PDB file of C-alpha atoms in Angstrom:
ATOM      1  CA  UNK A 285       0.000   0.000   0.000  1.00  0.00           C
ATOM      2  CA  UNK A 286       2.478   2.077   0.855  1.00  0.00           C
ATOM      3  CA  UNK A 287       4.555   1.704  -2.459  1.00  0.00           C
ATOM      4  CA  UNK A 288       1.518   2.655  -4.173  1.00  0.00           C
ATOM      5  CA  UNK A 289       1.132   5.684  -1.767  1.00  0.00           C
ATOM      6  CA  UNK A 290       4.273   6.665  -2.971  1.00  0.00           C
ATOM      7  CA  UNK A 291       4.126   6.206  -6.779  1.00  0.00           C
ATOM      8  CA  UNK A 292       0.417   8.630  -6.599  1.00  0.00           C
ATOM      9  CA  UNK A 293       2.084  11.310  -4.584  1.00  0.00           C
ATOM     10  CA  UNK A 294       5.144  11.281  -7.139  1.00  0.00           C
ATOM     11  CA  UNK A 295       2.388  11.714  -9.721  1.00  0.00           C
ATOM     12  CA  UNK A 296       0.387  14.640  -7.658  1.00  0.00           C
ATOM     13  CA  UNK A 297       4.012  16.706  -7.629  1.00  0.00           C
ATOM     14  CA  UNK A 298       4.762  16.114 -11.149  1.00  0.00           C
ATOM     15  CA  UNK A 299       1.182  17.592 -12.109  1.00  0.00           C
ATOM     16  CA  UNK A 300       1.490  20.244  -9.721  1.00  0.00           C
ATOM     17  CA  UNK A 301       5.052  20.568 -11.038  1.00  0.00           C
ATOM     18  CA  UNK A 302       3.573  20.883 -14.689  1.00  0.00           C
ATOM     19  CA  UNK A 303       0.612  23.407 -13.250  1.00  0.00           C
ATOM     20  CA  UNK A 304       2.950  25.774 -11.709  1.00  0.00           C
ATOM     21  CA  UNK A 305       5.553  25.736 -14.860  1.00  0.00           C
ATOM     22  CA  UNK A 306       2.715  26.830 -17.378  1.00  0.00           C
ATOM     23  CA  UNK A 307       1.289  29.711 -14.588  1.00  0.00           C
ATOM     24  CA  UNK A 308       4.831  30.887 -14.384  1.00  0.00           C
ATOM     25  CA  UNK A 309       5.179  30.897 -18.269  1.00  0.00           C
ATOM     26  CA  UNK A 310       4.229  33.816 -20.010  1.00  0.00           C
ATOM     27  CA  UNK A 311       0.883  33.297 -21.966  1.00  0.00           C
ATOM     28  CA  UNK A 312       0.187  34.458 -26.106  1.00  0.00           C
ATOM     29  CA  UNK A 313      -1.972  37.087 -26.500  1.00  0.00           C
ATOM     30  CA  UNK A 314      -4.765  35.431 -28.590  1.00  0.00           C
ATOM     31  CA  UNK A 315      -6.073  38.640 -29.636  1.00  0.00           C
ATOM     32  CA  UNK A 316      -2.261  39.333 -31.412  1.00  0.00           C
ATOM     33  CA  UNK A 317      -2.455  36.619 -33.143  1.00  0.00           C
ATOM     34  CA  UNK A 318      -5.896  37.503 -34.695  1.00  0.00           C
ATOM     35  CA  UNK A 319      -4.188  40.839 -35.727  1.00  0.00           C
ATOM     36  CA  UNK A 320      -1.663  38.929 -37.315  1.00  0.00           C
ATOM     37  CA  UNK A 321      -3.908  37.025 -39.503  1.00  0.00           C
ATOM     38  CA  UNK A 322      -5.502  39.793 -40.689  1.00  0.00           C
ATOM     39  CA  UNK A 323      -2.807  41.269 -41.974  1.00  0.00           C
ATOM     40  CA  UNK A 324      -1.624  38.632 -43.280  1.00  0.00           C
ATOM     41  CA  UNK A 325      -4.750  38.277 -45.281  1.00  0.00           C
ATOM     42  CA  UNK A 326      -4.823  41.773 -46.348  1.00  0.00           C
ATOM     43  CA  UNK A 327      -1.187  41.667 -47.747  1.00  0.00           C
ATOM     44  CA  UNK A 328      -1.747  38.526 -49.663  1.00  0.00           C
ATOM     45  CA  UNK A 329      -5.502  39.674 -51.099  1.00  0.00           C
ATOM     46  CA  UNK A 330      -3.712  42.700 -52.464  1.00  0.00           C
ATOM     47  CA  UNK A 331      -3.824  42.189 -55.799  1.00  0.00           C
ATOM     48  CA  UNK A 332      -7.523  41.223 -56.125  1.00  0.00           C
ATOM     49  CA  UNK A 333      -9.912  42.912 -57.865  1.00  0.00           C
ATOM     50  CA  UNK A 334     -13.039  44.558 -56.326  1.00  0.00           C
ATOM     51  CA  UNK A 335     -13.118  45.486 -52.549  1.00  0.00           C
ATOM     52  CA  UNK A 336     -11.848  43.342 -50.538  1.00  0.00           C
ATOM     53  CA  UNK A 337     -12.674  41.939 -46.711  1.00  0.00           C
ATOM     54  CA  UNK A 338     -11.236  40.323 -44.640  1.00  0.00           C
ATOM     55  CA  UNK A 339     -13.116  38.215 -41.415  1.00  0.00           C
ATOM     56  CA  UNK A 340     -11.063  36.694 -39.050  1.00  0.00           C
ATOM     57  CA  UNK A 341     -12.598  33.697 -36.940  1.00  0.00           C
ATOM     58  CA  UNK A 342     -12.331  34.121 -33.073  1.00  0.00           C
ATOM     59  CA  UNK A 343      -9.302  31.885 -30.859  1.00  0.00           C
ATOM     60  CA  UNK A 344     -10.436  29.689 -28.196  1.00  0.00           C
ATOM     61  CA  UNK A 345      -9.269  31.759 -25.149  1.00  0.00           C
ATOM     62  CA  UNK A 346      -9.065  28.734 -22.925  1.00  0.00           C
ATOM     63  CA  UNK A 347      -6.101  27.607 -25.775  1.00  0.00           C
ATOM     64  CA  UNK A 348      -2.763  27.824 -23.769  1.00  0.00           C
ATOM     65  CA  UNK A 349       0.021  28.909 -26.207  1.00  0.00           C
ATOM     66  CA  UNK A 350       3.046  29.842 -24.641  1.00  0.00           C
ATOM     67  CA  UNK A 351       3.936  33.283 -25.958  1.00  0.00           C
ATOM     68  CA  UNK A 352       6.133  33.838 -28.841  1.00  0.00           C
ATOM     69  CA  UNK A 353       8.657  36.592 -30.564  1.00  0.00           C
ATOM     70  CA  UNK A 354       7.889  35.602 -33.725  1.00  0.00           C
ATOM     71  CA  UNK A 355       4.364  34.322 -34.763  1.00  0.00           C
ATOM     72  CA  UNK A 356       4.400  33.596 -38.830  1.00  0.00           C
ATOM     73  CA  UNK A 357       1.175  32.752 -40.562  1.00  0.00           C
ATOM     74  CA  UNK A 358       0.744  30.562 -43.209  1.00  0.00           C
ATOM     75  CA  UNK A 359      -1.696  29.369 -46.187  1.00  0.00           C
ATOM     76  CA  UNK A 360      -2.122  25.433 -45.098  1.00  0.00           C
ATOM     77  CA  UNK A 361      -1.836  23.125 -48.656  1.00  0.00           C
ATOM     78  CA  UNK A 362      -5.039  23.211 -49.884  1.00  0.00           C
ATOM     79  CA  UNK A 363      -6.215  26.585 -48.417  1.00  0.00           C
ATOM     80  CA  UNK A 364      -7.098  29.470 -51.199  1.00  0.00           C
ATOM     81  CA  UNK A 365      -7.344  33.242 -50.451  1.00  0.00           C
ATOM     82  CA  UNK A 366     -11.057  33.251 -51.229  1.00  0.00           C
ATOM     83  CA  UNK A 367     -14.011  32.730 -49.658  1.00  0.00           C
ATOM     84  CA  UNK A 368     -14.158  30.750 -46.629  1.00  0.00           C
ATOM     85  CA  UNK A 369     -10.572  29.395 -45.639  1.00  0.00           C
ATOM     86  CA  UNK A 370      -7.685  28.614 -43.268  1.00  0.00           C
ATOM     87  CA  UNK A 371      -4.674  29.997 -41.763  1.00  0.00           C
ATOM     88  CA  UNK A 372      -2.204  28.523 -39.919  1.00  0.00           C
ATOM     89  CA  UNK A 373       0.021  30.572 -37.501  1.00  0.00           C
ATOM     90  CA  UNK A 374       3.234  28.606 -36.092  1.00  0.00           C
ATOM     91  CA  UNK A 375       5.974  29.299 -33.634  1.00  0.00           C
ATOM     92  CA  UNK A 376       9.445  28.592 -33.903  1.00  0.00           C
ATOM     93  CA  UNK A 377      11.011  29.532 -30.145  1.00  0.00           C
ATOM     94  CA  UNK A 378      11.069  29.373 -27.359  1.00  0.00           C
ATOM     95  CA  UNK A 379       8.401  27.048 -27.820  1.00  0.00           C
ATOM     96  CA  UNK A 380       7.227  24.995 -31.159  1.00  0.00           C
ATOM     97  CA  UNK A 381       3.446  25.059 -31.377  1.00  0.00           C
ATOM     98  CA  UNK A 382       0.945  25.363 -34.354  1.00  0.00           C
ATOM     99  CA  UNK A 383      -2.859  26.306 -34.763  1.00  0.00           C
ATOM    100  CA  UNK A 384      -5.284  26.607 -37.402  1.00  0.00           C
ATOM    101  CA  UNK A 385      -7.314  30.165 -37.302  1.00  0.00           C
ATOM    102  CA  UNK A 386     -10.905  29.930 -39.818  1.00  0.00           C
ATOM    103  CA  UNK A 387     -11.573  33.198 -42.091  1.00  0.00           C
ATOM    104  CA  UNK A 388     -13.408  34.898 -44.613  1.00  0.00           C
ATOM    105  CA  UNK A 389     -12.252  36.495 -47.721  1.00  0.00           C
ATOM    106  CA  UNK A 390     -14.893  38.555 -49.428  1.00  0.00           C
ATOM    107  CA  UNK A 391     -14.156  40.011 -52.987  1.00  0.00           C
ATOM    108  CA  UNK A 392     -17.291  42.724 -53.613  1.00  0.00           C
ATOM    109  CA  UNK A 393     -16.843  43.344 -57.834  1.00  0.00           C
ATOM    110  CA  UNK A 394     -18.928  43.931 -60.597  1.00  0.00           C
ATOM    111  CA  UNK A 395     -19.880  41.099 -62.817  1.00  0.00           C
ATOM    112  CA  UNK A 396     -21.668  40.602 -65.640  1.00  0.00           C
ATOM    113  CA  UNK A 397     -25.363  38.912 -65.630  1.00  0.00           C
ATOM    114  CA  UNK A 398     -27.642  38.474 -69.243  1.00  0.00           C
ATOM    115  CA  UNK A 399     -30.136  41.575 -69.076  1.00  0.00           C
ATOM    116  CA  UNK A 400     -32.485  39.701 -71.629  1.00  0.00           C
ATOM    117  CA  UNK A 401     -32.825  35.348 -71.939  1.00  0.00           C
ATOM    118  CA  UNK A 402     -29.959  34.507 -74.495  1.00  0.00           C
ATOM    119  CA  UNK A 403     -30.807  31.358 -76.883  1.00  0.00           C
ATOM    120  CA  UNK A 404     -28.106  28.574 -77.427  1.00  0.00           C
ATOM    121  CA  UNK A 405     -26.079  30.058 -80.481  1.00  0.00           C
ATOM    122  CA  UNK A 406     -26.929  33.301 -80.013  1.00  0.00           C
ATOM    123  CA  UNK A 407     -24.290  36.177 -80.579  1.00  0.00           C
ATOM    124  CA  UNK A 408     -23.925  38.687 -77.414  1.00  0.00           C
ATOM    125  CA  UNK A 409     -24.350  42.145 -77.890  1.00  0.00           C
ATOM    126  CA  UNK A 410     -23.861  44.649 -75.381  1.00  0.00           C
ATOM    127  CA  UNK A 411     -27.588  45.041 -74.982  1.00  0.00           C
ATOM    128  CA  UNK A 412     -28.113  41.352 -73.523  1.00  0.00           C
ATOM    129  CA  UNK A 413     -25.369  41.957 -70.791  1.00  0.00           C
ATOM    130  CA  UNK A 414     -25.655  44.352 -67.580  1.00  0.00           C
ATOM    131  CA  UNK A 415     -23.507  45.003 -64.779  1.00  0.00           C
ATOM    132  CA  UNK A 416     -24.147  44.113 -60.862  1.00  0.00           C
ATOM    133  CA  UNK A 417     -22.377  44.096 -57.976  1.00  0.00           C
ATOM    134  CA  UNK A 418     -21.362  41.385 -55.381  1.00  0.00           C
ATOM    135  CA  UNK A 419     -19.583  38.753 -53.667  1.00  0.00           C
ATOM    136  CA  UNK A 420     -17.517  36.983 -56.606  1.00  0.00           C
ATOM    137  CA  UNK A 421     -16.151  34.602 -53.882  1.00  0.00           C
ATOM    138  CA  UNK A 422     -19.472  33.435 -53.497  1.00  0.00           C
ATOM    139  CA  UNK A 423     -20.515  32.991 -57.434  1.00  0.00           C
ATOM    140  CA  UNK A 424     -18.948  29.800 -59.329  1.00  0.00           C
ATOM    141  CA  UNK A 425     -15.609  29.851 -60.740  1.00  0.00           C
ATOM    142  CA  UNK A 426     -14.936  31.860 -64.373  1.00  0.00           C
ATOM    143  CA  UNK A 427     -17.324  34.826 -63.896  1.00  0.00           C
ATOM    144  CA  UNK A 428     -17.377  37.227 -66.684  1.00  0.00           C
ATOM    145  CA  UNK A 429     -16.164  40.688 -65.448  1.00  0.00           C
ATOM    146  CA  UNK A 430     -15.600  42.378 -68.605  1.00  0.00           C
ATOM    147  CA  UNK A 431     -17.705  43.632 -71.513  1.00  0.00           C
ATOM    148  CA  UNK A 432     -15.000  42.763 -73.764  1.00  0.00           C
ATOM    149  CA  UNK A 433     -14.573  39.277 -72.222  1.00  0.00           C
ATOM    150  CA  UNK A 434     -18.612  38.172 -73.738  1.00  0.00           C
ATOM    151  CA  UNK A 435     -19.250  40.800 -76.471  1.00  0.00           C
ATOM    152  CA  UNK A 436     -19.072  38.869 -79.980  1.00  0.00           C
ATOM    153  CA  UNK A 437     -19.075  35.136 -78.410  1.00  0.00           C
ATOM    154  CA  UNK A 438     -21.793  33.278 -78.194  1.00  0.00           C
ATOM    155  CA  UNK A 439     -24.172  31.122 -75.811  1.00  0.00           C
ATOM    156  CA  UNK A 440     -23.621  27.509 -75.307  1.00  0.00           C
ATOM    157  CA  UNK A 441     -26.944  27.155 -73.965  1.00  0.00           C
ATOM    158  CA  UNK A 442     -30.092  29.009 -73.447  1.00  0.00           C
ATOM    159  CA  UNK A 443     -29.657  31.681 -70.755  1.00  0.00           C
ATOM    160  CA  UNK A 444     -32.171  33.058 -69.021  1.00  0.00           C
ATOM    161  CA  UNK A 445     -32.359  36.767 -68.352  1.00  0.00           C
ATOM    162  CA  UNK A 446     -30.240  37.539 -64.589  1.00  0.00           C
ATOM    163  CA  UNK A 447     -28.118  34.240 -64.844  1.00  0.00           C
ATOM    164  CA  UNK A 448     -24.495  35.269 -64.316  1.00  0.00           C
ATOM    165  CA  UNK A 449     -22.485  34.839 -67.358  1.00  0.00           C
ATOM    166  CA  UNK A 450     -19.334  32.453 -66.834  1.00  0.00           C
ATOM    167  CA  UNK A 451     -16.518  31.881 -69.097  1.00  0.00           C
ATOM    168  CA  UNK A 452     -17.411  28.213 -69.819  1.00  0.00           C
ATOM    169  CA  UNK A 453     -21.137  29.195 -71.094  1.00  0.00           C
ATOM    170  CA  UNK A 454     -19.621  31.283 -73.759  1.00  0.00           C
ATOM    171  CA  UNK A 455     -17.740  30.354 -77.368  1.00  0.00           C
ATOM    172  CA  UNK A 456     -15.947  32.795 -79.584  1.00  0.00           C
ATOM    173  CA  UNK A 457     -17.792  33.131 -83.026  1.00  0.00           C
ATOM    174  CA  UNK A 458     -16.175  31.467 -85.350  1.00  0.00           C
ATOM    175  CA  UNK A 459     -13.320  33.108 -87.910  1.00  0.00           C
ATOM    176  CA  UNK A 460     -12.936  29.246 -89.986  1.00  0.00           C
ATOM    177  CA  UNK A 461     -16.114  27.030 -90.407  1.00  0.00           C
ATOM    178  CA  UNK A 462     -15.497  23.884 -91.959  1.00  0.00           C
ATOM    179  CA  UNK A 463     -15.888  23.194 -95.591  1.00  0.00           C
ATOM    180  CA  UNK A 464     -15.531  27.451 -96.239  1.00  0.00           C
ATOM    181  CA  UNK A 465     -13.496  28.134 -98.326  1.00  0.00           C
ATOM    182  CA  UNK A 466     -10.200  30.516 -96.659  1.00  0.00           C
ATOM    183  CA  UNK A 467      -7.753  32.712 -97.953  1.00  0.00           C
ATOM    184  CA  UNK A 468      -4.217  31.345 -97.224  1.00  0.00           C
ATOM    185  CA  UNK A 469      -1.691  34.084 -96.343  1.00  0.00           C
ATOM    186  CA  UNK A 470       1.769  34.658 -95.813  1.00  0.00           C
ATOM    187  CA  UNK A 471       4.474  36.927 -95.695  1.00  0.00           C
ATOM    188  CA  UNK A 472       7.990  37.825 -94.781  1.00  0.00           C
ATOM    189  CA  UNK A 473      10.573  40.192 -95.744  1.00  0.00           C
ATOM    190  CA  UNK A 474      10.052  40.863 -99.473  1.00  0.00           C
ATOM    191  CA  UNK A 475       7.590  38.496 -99.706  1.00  0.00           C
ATOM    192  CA  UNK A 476       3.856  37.853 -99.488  1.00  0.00           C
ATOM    193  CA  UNK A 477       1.505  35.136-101.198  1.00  0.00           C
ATOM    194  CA  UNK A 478      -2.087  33.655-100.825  1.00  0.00           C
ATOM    195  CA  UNK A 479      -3.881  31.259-102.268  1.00  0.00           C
ATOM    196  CA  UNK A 480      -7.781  29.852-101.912  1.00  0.00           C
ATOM    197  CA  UNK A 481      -8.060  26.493 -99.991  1.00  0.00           C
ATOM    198  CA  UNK A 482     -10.712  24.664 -97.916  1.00  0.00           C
ATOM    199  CA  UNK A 483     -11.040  24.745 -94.267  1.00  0.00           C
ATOM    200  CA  UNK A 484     -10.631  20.968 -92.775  1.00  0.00           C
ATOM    201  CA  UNK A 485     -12.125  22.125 -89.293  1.00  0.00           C
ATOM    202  CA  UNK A 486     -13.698  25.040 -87.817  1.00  0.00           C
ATOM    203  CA  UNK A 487     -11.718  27.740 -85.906  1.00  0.00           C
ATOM    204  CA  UNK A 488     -12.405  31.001 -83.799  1.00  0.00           C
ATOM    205  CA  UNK A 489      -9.782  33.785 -84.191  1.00  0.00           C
ATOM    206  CA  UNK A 490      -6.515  33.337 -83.147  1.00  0.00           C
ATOM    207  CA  UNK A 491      -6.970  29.103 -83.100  1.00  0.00           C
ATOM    208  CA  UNK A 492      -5.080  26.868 -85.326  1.00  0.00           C
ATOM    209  CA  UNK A 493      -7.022  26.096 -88.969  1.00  0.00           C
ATOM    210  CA  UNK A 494      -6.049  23.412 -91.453  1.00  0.00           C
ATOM    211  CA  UNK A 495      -6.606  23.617 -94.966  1.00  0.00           C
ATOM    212  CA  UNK A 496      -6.031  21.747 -98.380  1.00  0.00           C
ATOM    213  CA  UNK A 497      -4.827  23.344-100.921  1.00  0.00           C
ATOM    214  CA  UNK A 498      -6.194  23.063-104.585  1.00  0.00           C
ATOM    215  CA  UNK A 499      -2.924  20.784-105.098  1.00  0.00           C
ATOM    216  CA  UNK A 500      -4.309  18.367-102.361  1.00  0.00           C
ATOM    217  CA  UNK A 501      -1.708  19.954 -99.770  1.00  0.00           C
ATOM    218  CA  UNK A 502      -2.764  20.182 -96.267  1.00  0.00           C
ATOM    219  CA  UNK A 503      -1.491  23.229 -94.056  1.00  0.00           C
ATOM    220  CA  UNK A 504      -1.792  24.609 -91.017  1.00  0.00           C
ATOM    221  CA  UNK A 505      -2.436  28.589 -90.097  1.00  0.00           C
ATOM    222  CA  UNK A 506      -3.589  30.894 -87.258  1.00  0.00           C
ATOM    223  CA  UNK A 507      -7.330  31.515 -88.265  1.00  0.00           C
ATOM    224  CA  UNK A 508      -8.162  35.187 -88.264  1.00  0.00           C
ATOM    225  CA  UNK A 509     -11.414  37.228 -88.688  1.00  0.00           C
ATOM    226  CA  UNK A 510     -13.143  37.365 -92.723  1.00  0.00           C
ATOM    227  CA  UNK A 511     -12.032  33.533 -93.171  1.00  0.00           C
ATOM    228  CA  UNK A 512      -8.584  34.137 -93.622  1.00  0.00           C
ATOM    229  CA  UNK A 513      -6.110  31.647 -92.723  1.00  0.00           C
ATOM    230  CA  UNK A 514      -2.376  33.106 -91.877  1.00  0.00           C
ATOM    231  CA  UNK A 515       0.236  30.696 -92.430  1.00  0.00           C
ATOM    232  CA  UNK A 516       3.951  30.793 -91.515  1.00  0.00           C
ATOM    233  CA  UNK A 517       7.001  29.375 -93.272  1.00  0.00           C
TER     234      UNK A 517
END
């Protein structure tokens, strides 16, 4: 009994031991760290577009971190500086520790939305688009925020009128439709030639168009705008 006596009271001292160590250590301020994080956040979100802001997720106060000189935050693997996410904030000395803080990154932008239902096919004007504003972080990924990004293109499907346009619902028109016949052109220094062929495949501007020549000769050219088909040598 007495041996066991012993081995509990060794036991008591070491926790009390343990107890008085982290009372006599000096504590993080949880409220630094938050500060930390946020301008972290801010600093990384710079180059965004749109107004930006930043919500930082509140620290368990009952968390005992001893303090440190040098707290560094850090974007975990998998974390992204949008929407809803996660930084981590480590500490190198005197003591190693690591937590995880949750935040929100809001991006307020304009974006574009159809004004009027757009049919599949259908060639976008700048009457069928208008402008909003609003949390792009919470919109799917490839939202159109430029005229010039969905004027000319058209719809891949039927839209209807308020849907937010995204970069995957929209095709650029066509410069080479297969079967047309193209004007082959090319030049260099004191040079320049062309020559009719027939497209092989359809293209939009600036995509790569073969065509065969009257000859039977296949090439290859940048498509550009009018059904022309520029060709290097």
């Amino acid at each position: 009994m007495r041996t066991s006596f012993n081995a509990m009271l060794a036991a008591l001292c070491l926790l009390a031991n343990a107890a008085a160590a982290q009372t006599a250590a000096p504590q993080q301020d949880v409220g630094a760290l938050r500060q930390r994080v946020q301008q972290f956040l801010q600093v990384q979100t710079n180059g965004l577009p749109g107004q930006v802001n930043v919500s930082v997720g509140q620290i368990d106060t009952r968390t005992y971190l001893p303090a440190c000189a040098a707290p560094e935050p850090f974007l975990p693997h998998g974390s992204r500086l949008w929407g809803k996410t996660t930084v981590g904030i480590r500490c190198s000395v005197p003591s190693p520790w690591t937590i995880y803080v949750s935040a929100t990154v809001q991006v307020i932008s304009e974006y574009l939305v159809t004004a009027a239902p757009l049919a599949q096919g259908q060639l976008i004007s700048a009457n069928e688009l208008a402008k909003v504003k609003g949390d792009l972080t919470a919109l799917p990924p490839g939202i159109v925020t430029e005229m010039s990004q969905a004027i000319g293109r058209t719809a891949v499907v039927s839209l209807s009128a308020g849907t937010p346009l995204r970069n995957d619902a929209l095709r650029s028109q066509q410069a080479v439709q297969q079967g047309q016949t193209v004007r082959l052109v090319s030049s260099g220094p004191g040079f320049s030639v062309s020559a009719e062929a027939r497209a092989l495949n359809n293209a939009a501007e600036g995509q790569v168009a073969q065509a065969r020549t009257a000859s039977g000769q296949v090439v290859s050219g940048v498509a550009k705008a009018g059904g022309v088909v520029e060709v290097s040598y």
